[in-house]
Amino acid sequence: MNDLARTSDAAAAARSDRPLPVPDRRAWVVLAMLWFVYVLNFLDRQLMSILAKPIQDTLNVTDGQLGLIGGLYFAMFYCFIAIPVGWLADRTNRVAVLSLACGIWSAATVACGLSRSYGEFAFARMTVGFGEAGGVPPSYAIITDYFPPGRRGTALGIYNLGPPVGAALGIAFGGAIAAAFNWRYAFIVLGLVGLVAAAVLPMIVKEPRRGALDGVGAKPEKAAFWPTLRMFFSRPTLMLAALGSGATQFVTYGLGNFTTLFLMREKGMTLSEVAVWYALVVGVGMSAGIYVSGRVIDHFTRKSKLVYAMAPVISLSLAIPFYIGFVWAPTWPLALAFLIGPTFLNYFYLSSAVALVQEEVRPEQRVMSGALLLLVMNFIGLGLGPTYVGAASDFFRASHPHNSLQMALFTLVPIYVVAIGLFLWLARIFRRTEARQAA
């Protein structure tokens, strides 16, 4: 009963008609630093897909092998290590865990640039996944303890601008470096920047008191591992949000890990053109979508939780025709024009899922719950999406040697429908709950 009371209090505060509390300057400084680390996190993660063509040429790897490195191999470490890391961070200093994680993934990124074979590169990428497992969940919880209810959707939306900015910078930076020098330099330089950020992080971000903005006492309970695990997987709202997000990420990661290779090999773009035009599409489109989704969530959740489900339903439904146009387009300028739609609309699910999970669980369970959310959605999306697209491209190569990736990407359209169905199921639960409360 105490758990439900805490959750209800936070939800009530978020939806009240009273003026919302204003975060202080310190909260925004912390958010900016965590955002910068997330940019590095995602830049490290995406650099391989951006430099796929020169890596293929140097290390002699197939589309299927690239899919395994960027998908299943990476996700096996990234997803499952996140659970014990989340539990540890819930019981210890979250800032220290984040700093150590940043140091590990940055050192592993340097190792990627020094790799001489497929095996060495694959091992370095798995180590990157091991480090990045401790990056996002602690940050979600730290932000939630710096920003009050009703402001968290916007704060988490700003934080989640890290992936689009990281991806855009990776395309521009990685593409320019590879075109001018060598793909290895991009990994080495980025890794060194991350090592500096890991050292500076604890000087700027101080560990906040858990639940201070949710009315929790001075000494909140420490989260227990198995009860938190059971709580997450037994709650339909949390699981449907995670599964819907996973289905969406199956599309976004499956597409994202092969977009540069697709544009270069089948649409005729050069690496220099990718570094400018594709970077602009990703940076502007994705950033706008994630920021707008955070604002939408904060505005509408003051009256109803239904927006957590309906925002992804509407955005993904609108994205489908643009996605089909992108894959079909005969020239890269037309393909990029269509791609603006999915890059804006595909990511409304992210702010919705993250904000929902952080609001629905107790303060001392937030890091591990965030890690469990990432486990489900990243194992499905990050682990299986690129792996599937790479394998499908190899499969279609015999019958469609000049457009095997196009055929593989077309097969992602039904996954959009699966994601929409899962979020509609979540919406149905919210409607029933609100109807009971109204009665």
Tab-separated table of C-alpha atoms in Angstrom, residues 105-359:
chain	number	residue	atom	x	y	z
A	105	TRP	CA	33.616	1.925	-22.858
A	106	SER	CA	35.979	4.726	-23.886
A	107	ALA	CA	39.088	2.555	-23.449
A	108	ALA	CA	37.362	-0.203	-25.441
A	109	THR	CA	36.586	2.291	-28.213
A	110	VAL	CA	40.302	3.054	-28.511
A	111	ALA	CA	40.881	-0.712	-28.759
A	112	CYS	CA	38.430	-0.877	-31.697
A	113	GLY	CA	40.658	1.507	-33.617
A	114	LEU	CA	43.713	-0.644	-32.883
A	115	SER	CA	42.089	-3.955	-33.910
A	116	ARG	CA	43.871	-5.951	-36.622
A	117	SER	CA	41.285	-8.677	-37.248
A	118	TYR	CA	37.567	-9.431	-37.076
A	119	GLY	CA	38.051	-11.325	-33.807
A	120	GLU	CA	39.891	-8.462	-32.108
A	121	PHE	CA	37.320	-5.944	-33.339
A	122	ALA	CA	34.403	-8.105	-32.150
A	123	PHE	CA	35.969	-8.500	-28.688
A	124	ALA	CA	36.552	-4.747	-28.419
A	125	ARG	CA	32.922	-4.049	-29.412
A	126	MET	CA	31.643	-6.471	-26.783
A	127	THR	CA	33.744	-4.624	-24.196
A	128	VAL	CA	32.187	-1.353	-25.351
A	129	GLY	CA	28.802	-2.962	-24.660
A	130	PHE	CA	29.977	-4.061	-21.208
A	131	GLY	CA	30.929	-0.476	-20.326
A	132	GLU	CA	27.890	1.181	-21.851
A	133	ALA	CA	25.638	-1.083	-19.741
A	134	GLY	CA	26.402	1.237	-16.823
A	135	GLY	CA	25.742	4.461	-18.686
A	136	VAL	CA	22.047	5.125	-19.197
A	137	PRO	CA	20.154	3.576	-16.208
A	138	PRO	CA	22.063	5.523	-13.509
A	139	SER	CA	21.581	8.721	-15.530
A	140	TYR	CA	17.801	8.211	-15.732
A	141	ALA	CA	17.618	7.908	-11.943
A	142	ILE	CA	19.957	10.851	-11.268
A	143	ILE	CA	17.878	13.114	-13.520
A	144	THR	CA	14.658	11.959	-11.829
A	145	ASP	CA	16.115	12.968	-8.447
A	146	TYR	CA	17.163	16.402	-9.747
A	147	PHE	CA	13.858	17.240	-11.492
A	148	PRO	CA	10.407	17.201	-9.825
A	149	PRO	CA	7.340	15.361	-11.134
A	150	GLY	CA	5.792	17.219	-14.054
A	151	ARG	CA	9.211	18.343	-15.286
A	152	ARG	CA	10.742	14.935	-15.833
A	153	GLY	CA	9.332	14.266	-19.303
A	154	THR	CA	11.025	17.399	-20.624
A	155	ALA	CA	14.274	16.691	-18.732
A	156	LEU	CA	14.394	13.083	-19.925
A	157	GLY	CA	13.446	14.232	-23.417
A	158	ILE	CA	16.418	16.622	-23.437
A	159	TYR	CA	18.675	13.862	-22.086
A	160	ASN	CA	17.433	11.520	-24.803
A	161	LEU	CA	18.648	14.012	-27.400
A	162	GLY	CA	21.997	12.328	-26.761
A	163	PRO	CA	21.372	9.565	-29.359
A	164	PRO	CA	20.424	11.852	-32.284
A	165	VAL	CA	23.194	14.336	-31.537
A	166	GLY	CA	25.655	11.487	-31.007
A	167	ALA	CA	24.549	9.808	-34.233
A	168	ALA	CA	24.738	13.080	-36.222
A	169	LEU	CA	28.178	13.936	-34.845
A	170	GLY	CA	29.305	10.382	-35.485
A	171	ILE	CA	28.204	10.562	-39.105
A	172	ALA	CA	29.857	13.954	-39.627
A	173	PHE	CA	32.977	13.306	-37.527
A	174	GLY	CA	33.472	9.639	-38.398
A	175	GLY	CA	32.743	10.163	-42.074
A	176	ALA	CA	35.043	13.165	-42.372
A	177	ILE	CA	37.915	11.465	-40.509
A	178	ALA	CA	37.586	8.254	-42.512
A	179	ALA	CA	37.401	10.156	-45.803
A	180	ALA	CA	40.438	12.316	-44.977
A	181	PHE	CA	42.605	9.845	-43.053
A	182	ASN	CA	41.562	6.384	-41.827
A	183	TRP	CA	38.573	4.904	-40.006
A	184	ARG	CA	40.818	3.847	-37.100
A	185	TYR	CA	41.559	7.455	-36.099
A	186	ALA	CA	37.861	8.130	-35.472
A	187	PHE	CA	37.680	5.371	-32.831
A	188	ILE	CA	40.947	6.388	-31.150
A	189	VAL	CA	40.155	10.124	-30.903
A	190	LEU	CA	36.618	9.528	-29.640
A	191	GLY	CA	37.812	7.045	-27.031
A	192	LEU	CA	40.361	9.512	-25.667
A	193	VAL	CA	37.667	12.204	-25.334
A	194	GLY	CA	35.546	9.737	-23.361
A	195	LEU	CA	38.385	8.979	-20.940
A	196	VAL	CA	38.672	12.695	-20.156
A	197	ALA	CA	34.879	12.941	-19.636
A	198	ALA	CA	34.976	9.988	-17.226
A	199	ALA	CA	37.537	11.803	-15.073
A	200	VAL	CA	35.657	15.125	-15.090
A	201	LEU	CA	32.154	13.729	-14.459
A	202	PRO	CA	32.370	13.279	-10.635
A	203	MET	CA	33.667	16.837	-10.280
A	204	ILE	CA	30.502	18.274	-11.842
A	205	VAL	CA	27.732	15.813	-10.927
A	206	LYS	CA	27.088	15.159	-7.241
A	207	GLU	CA	25.022	12.222	-6.023
A	208	PRO	CA	21.465	13.469	-5.210
A	209	ARG	CA	19.368	12.099	-2.360
A	210	ARG	CA	17.026	9.390	-3.614
A	211	GLY	CA	13.360	10.354	-3.691
A	212	ALA	CA	13.880	13.831	-2.220
A	213	LEU	CA	11.478	15.344	-4.770
A	214	ASP	CA	8.877	12.589	-4.269
A	215	GLY	CA	8.312	13.086	-0.541
A	216	VAL	CA	10.443	10.095	0.468
A	217	GLY	CA	12.158	10.222	3.857
A	218	ALA	CA	15.814	10.969	4.441
A	219	LYS	CA	16.772	7.288	4.401
A	220	PRO	CA	14.831	5.445	1.696
A	221	GLU	CA	14.992	1.677	1.618
A	222	LYS	CA	17.631	-0.085	-0.433
A	223	ALA	CA	16.140	-1.891	-3.409
A	224	ALA	CA	16.171	-5.686	-3.196
A	225	PHE	CA	17.204	-7.484	-6.379
A	226	TRP	CA	14.594	-10.253	-6.759
A	227	PRO	CA	11.568	-8.258	-5.517
A	228	THR	CA	12.407	-5.484	-7.985
A	229	LEU	CA	12.826	-8.033	-10.767
A	230	ARG	CA	9.463	-9.662	-9.957
A	231	MET	CA	7.752	-6.290	-9.652
A	232	PHE	CA	8.885	-5.189	-13.114
A	233	PHE	CA	8.035	-8.378	-14.999
A	234	SER	CA	4.681	-8.808	-13.238
A	235	ARG	CA	3.298	-5.350	-14.081
A	236	PRO	CA	1.565	-5.314	-17.480
A	237	THR	CA	2.046	-1.577	-18.025
A	238	LEU	CA	5.823	-1.790	-17.582
A	239	MET	CA	6.170	-4.927	-19.690
A	240	LEU	CA	4.007	-3.626	-22.549
A	241	ALA	CA	5.971	-0.373	-22.603
A	242	ALA	CA	9.202	-2.386	-22.747
A	243	LEU	CA	7.957	-4.816	-25.422
A	244	GLY	CA	6.490	-2.040	-27.562
A	245	SER	CA	9.766	-0.153	-27.288
A	246	GLY	CA	11.679	-3.310	-28.189
A	247	ALA	CA	9.620	-3.845	-31.340
A	248	THR	CA	10.177	-0.199	-32.291
A	249	GLN	CA	13.913	-0.528	-31.700
A	250	PHE	CA	13.981	-3.652	-33.875
A	251	VAL	CA	13.151	-1.252	-36.704
A	252	THR	CA	15.292	1.697	-35.604
A	253	TYR	CA	18.445	-0.301	-34.851
A	254	GLY	CA	17.934	-2.642	-37.791
A	255	LEU	CA	17.663	0.377	-40.065
A	256	GLY	CA	20.235	2.555	-38.285
A	257	ASN	CA	23.044	0.019	-38.348
A	258	PHE	CA	22.795	-0.342	-42.123
A	259	THR	CA	21.577	3.062	-43.350
A	260	THR	CA	25.039	4.396	-44.215
A	261	LEU	CA	25.992	1.182	-46.013
A	262	PHE	CA	22.598	1.202	-47.795
A	263	LEU	CA	22.968	4.817	-48.923
A	264	MET	CA	26.518	4.266	-50.167
A	265	ARG	CA	26.196	0.841	-51.760
A	266	GLU	CA	22.667	0.979	-53.194
A	267	LYS	CA	21.845	4.685	-53.476
A	268	GLY	CA	25.233	5.928	-54.724
A	269	MET	CA	26.251	8.326	-51.936
A	270	THR	CA	29.894	8.983	-51.152
A	271	LEU	CA	31.266	9.029	-47.611
A	272	SER	CA	31.771	12.796	-47.819
A	273	GLU	CA	28.114	13.277	-48.856
A	274	VAL	CA	26.985	11.016	-46.010
A	275	ALA	CA	29.026	13.087	-43.549
A	276	VAL	CA	27.034	16.203	-44.489
A	277	TRP	CA	23.531	15.322	-45.667
A	278	TYR	CA	22.743	12.187	-43.694
A	279	ALA	CA	24.195	13.835	-40.579
A	280	LEU	CA	21.799	16.772	-41.011
A	281	VAL	CA	18.766	14.514	-41.439
A	282	VAL	CA	19.583	12.499	-38.318
A	283	GLY	CA	20.643	15.467	-36.183
A	284	VAL	CA	17.621	17.633	-36.954
A	285	GLY	CA	14.904	15.002	-37.417
A	286	MET	CA	15.726	12.747	-34.486
A	287	SER	CA	16.449	15.621	-32.098
A	288	ALA	CA	13.184	17.358	-32.941
A	289	GLY	CA	11.187	14.148	-32.491
A	290	ILE	CA	12.645	13.304	-29.102
A	291	TYR	CA	12.348	16.859	-27.762
A	292	VAL	CA	8.773	17.307	-29.003
A	293	SER	CA	7.770	13.944	-27.527
A	294	GLY	CA	9.070	14.976	-24.085
A	295	ARG	CA	7.061	18.199	-24.189
A	296	VAL	CA	3.940	16.351	-25.343
A	297	ILE	CA	4.247	13.862	-22.485
A	298	ASP	CA	4.663	16.553	-19.811
A	299	HIS	CA	1.669	18.455	-21.171
A	300	PHE	CA	-0.818	15.607	-21.492
A	301	THR	CA	0.164	13.380	-18.545
A	302	ARG	CA	-1.047	16.076	-16.156
A	303	LYS	CA	-4.542	14.864	-17.051
A	304	SER	CA	-4.074	11.285	-18.240
A	305	LYS	CA	-1.449	8.562	-18.568
A	306	LEU	CA	-2.951	7.537	-21.891
A	307	VAL	CA	-0.407	9.651	-23.777
A	308	TYR	CA	2.353	7.249	-22.720
A	309	ALA	CA	0.773	4.758	-25.137
A	310	MET	CA	-0.949	6.927	-27.728
A	311	ALA	CA	2.054	9.119	-28.565
A	312	PRO	CA	3.972	6.086	-29.941
A	313	VAL	CA	0.836	4.694	-31.629
A	314	ILE	CA	0.184	7.882	-33.593
A	315	SER	CA	3.822	8.627	-34.427
A	316	LEU	CA	4.654	5.099	-35.616
A	317	SER	CA	1.491	4.937	-37.741
A	318	LEU	CA	2.507	8.162	-39.473
A	319	ALA	CA	6.091	6.933	-39.947
A	320	ILE	CA	5.260	3.831	-42.019
A	321	PRO	CA	4.588	5.491	-45.425
A	322	PHE	CA	7.700	7.667	-45.091
A	323	TYR	CA	9.795	4.600	-44.252
A	324	ILE	CA	8.508	2.716	-47.305
A	325	GLY	CA	9.292	5.760	-49.452
A	326	PHE	CA	12.848	5.889	-48.105
A	327	VAL	CA	13.581	2.248	-48.893
A	328	TRP	CA	11.931	2.476	-52.342
A	329	ALA	CA	13.424	5.802	-53.513
A	330	PRO	CA	15.613	5.416	-56.643
A	331	THR	CA	18.025	8.252	-55.744
A	332	TRP	CA	19.696	9.246	-52.484
A	333	PRO	CA	18.344	12.849	-52.386
A	334	LEU	CA	14.775	11.531	-52.602
A	335	ALA	CA	15.600	8.781	-50.082
A	336	LEU	CA	16.897	11.339	-47.580
A	337	ALA	CA	13.800	13.513	-48.085
A	338	PHE	CA	11.598	10.543	-47.148
A	339	LEU	CA	13.932	9.606	-44.262
A	340	ILE	CA	13.154	12.884	-42.464
A	341	GLY	CA	9.731	11.430	-41.574
A	342	PRO	CA	10.922	8.281	-39.755
A	343	THR	CA	13.811	10.063	-38.042
A	344	PHE	CA	11.292	12.498	-36.510
A	345	LEU	CA	8.467	10.034	-35.802
A	346	ASN	CA	10.257	6.806	-34.832
A	347	TYR	CA	11.473	8.010	-31.428
A	348	PHE	CA	8.351	9.212	-29.625
A	349	TYR	CA	8.292	5.850	-27.851
A	350	LEU	CA	11.563	6.571	-26.034
A	351	SER	CA	10.521	9.517	-23.868
A	352	SER	CA	7.172	7.808	-23.247
A	353	ALA	CA	8.669	4.524	-22.018
A	354	VAL	CA	11.427	6.079	-19.921
A	355	ALA	CA	9.168	8.610	-18.207
A	356	LEU	CA	6.484	5.972	-17.544
A	357	VAL	CA	8.910	3.552	-15.878
A	358	GLN	CA	10.572	6.239	-13.760
A	359	GLU	CA	7.198	7.529	-12.546
